[in-house]
PDB file of C-alpha atoms in Angstrom:
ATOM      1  CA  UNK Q   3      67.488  70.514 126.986  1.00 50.00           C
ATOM      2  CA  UNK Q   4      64.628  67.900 127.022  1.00 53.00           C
ATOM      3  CA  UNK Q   5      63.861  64.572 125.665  1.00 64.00           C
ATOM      4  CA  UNK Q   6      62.134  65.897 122.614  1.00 73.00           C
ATOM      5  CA  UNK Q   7      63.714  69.401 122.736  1.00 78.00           C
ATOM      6  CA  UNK Q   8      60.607  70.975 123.374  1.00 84.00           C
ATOM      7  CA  UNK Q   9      62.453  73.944 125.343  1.00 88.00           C
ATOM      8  CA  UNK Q  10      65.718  75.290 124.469  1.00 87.00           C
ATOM      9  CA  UNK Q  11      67.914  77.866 125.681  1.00 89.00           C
ATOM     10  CA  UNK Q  12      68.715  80.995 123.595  1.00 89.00           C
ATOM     11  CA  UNK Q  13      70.663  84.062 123.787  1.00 88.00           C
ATOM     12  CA  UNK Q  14      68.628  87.012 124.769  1.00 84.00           C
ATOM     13  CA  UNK Q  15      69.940  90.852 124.439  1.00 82.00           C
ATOM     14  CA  UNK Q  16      68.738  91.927 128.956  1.00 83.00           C
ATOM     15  CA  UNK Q  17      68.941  88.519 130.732  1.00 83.00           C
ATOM     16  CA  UNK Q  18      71.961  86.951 128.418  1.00 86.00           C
ATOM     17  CA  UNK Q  19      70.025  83.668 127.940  1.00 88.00           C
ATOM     18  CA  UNK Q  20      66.444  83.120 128.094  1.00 88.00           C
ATOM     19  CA  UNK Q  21      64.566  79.270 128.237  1.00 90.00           C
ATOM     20  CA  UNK Q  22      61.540  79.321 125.766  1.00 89.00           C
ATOM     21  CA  UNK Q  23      59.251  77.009 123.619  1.00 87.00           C
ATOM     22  CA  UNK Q  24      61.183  75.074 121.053  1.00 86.00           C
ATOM     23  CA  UNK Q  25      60.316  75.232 117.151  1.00 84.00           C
ATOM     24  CA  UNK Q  26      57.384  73.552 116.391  1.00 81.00           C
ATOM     25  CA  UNK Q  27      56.866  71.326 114.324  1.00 79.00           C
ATOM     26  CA  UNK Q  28      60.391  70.388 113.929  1.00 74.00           C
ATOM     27  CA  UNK Q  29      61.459  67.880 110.685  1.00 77.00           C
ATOM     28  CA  UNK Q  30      64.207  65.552 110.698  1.00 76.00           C
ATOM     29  CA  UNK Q  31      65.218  66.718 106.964  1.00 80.00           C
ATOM     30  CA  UNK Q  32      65.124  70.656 107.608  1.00 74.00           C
ATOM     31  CA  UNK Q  33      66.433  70.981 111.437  1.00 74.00           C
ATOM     32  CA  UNK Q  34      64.844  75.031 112.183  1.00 78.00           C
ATOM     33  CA  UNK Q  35      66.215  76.030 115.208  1.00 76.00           C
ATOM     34  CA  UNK Q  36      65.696  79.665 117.865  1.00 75.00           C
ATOM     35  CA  UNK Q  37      68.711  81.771 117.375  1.00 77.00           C
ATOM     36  CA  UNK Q  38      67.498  84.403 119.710  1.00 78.00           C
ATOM     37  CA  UNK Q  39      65.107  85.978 122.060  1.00 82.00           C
ATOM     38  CA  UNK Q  40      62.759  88.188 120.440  1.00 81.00           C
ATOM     39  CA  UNK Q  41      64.166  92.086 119.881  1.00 81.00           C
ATOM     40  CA  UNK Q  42      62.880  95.257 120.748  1.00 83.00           C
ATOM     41  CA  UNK Q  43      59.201  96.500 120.163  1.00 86.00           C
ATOM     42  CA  UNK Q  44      59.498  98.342 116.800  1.00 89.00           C
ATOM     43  CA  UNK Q  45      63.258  97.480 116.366  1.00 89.00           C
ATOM     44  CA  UNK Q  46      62.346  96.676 112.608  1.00 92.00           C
ATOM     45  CA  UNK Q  47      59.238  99.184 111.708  1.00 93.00           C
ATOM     46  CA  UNK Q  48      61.725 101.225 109.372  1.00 92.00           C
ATOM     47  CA  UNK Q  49      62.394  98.317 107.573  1.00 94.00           C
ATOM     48  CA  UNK Q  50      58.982  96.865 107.168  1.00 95.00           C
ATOM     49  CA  UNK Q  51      57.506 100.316 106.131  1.00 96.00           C
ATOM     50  CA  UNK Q  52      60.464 101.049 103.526  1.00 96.00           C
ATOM     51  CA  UNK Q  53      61.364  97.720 102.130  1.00 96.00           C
ATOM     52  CA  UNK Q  54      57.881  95.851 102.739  1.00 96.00           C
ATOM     53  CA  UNK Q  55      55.538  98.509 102.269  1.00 96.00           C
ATOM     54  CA  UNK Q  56      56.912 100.985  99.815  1.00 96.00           C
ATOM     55  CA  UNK Q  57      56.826 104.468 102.175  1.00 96.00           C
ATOM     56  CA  UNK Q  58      59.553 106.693 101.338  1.00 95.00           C
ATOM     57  CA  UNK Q  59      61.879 108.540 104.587  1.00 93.00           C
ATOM     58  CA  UNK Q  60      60.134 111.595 104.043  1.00 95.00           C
ATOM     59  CA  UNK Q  61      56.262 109.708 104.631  1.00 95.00           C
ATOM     60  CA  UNK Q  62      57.344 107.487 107.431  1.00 94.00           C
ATOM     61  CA  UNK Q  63      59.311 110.613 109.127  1.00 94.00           C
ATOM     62  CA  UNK Q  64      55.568 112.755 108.849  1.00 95.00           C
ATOM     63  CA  UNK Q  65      53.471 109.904 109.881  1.00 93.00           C
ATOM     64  CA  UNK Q  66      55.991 109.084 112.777  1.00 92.00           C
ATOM     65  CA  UNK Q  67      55.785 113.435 113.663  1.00 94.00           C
ATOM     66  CA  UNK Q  68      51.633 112.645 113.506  1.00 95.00           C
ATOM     67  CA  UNK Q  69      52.149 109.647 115.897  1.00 92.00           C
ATOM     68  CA  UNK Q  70      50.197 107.475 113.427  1.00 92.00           C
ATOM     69  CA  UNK Q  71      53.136 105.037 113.390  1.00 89.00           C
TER      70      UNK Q  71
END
């Protein structure tokens, strides 16, 4: 979008494409690019606390009724 592709356009899930900061730093050898505008807040919390942290459905589903998470 720029000379150094410092801002890019990507495809965002309310506005259909949003302009943002590119990837920084970026390497010739390993080209890391945006695929997307950031989710949801909390669209992956089930995940994290299941498969990162180790709670099991019946811990998360209690601490979620206790509003602690």
């Amino acid at each position: 979008m720029t000379a150094l592709d410092m801002i890019t356009r990507v495809p965002g899930r309310d506005f259909g494409s949003v302009v943002m900061a590119n990837v920084v730093p970026r390497f010739t050898v390993d080209l890391a690019q945006m695929r997307n505008a950031a989710g949801n807040v909390g669209q992956d919390n089930r995940e994290v606390y299941q498969d990162w942290l180790g709670f099991r459905k019946g811990e998360i589903e209690q601490l979620s009724r206790k509003k602690m998470i």
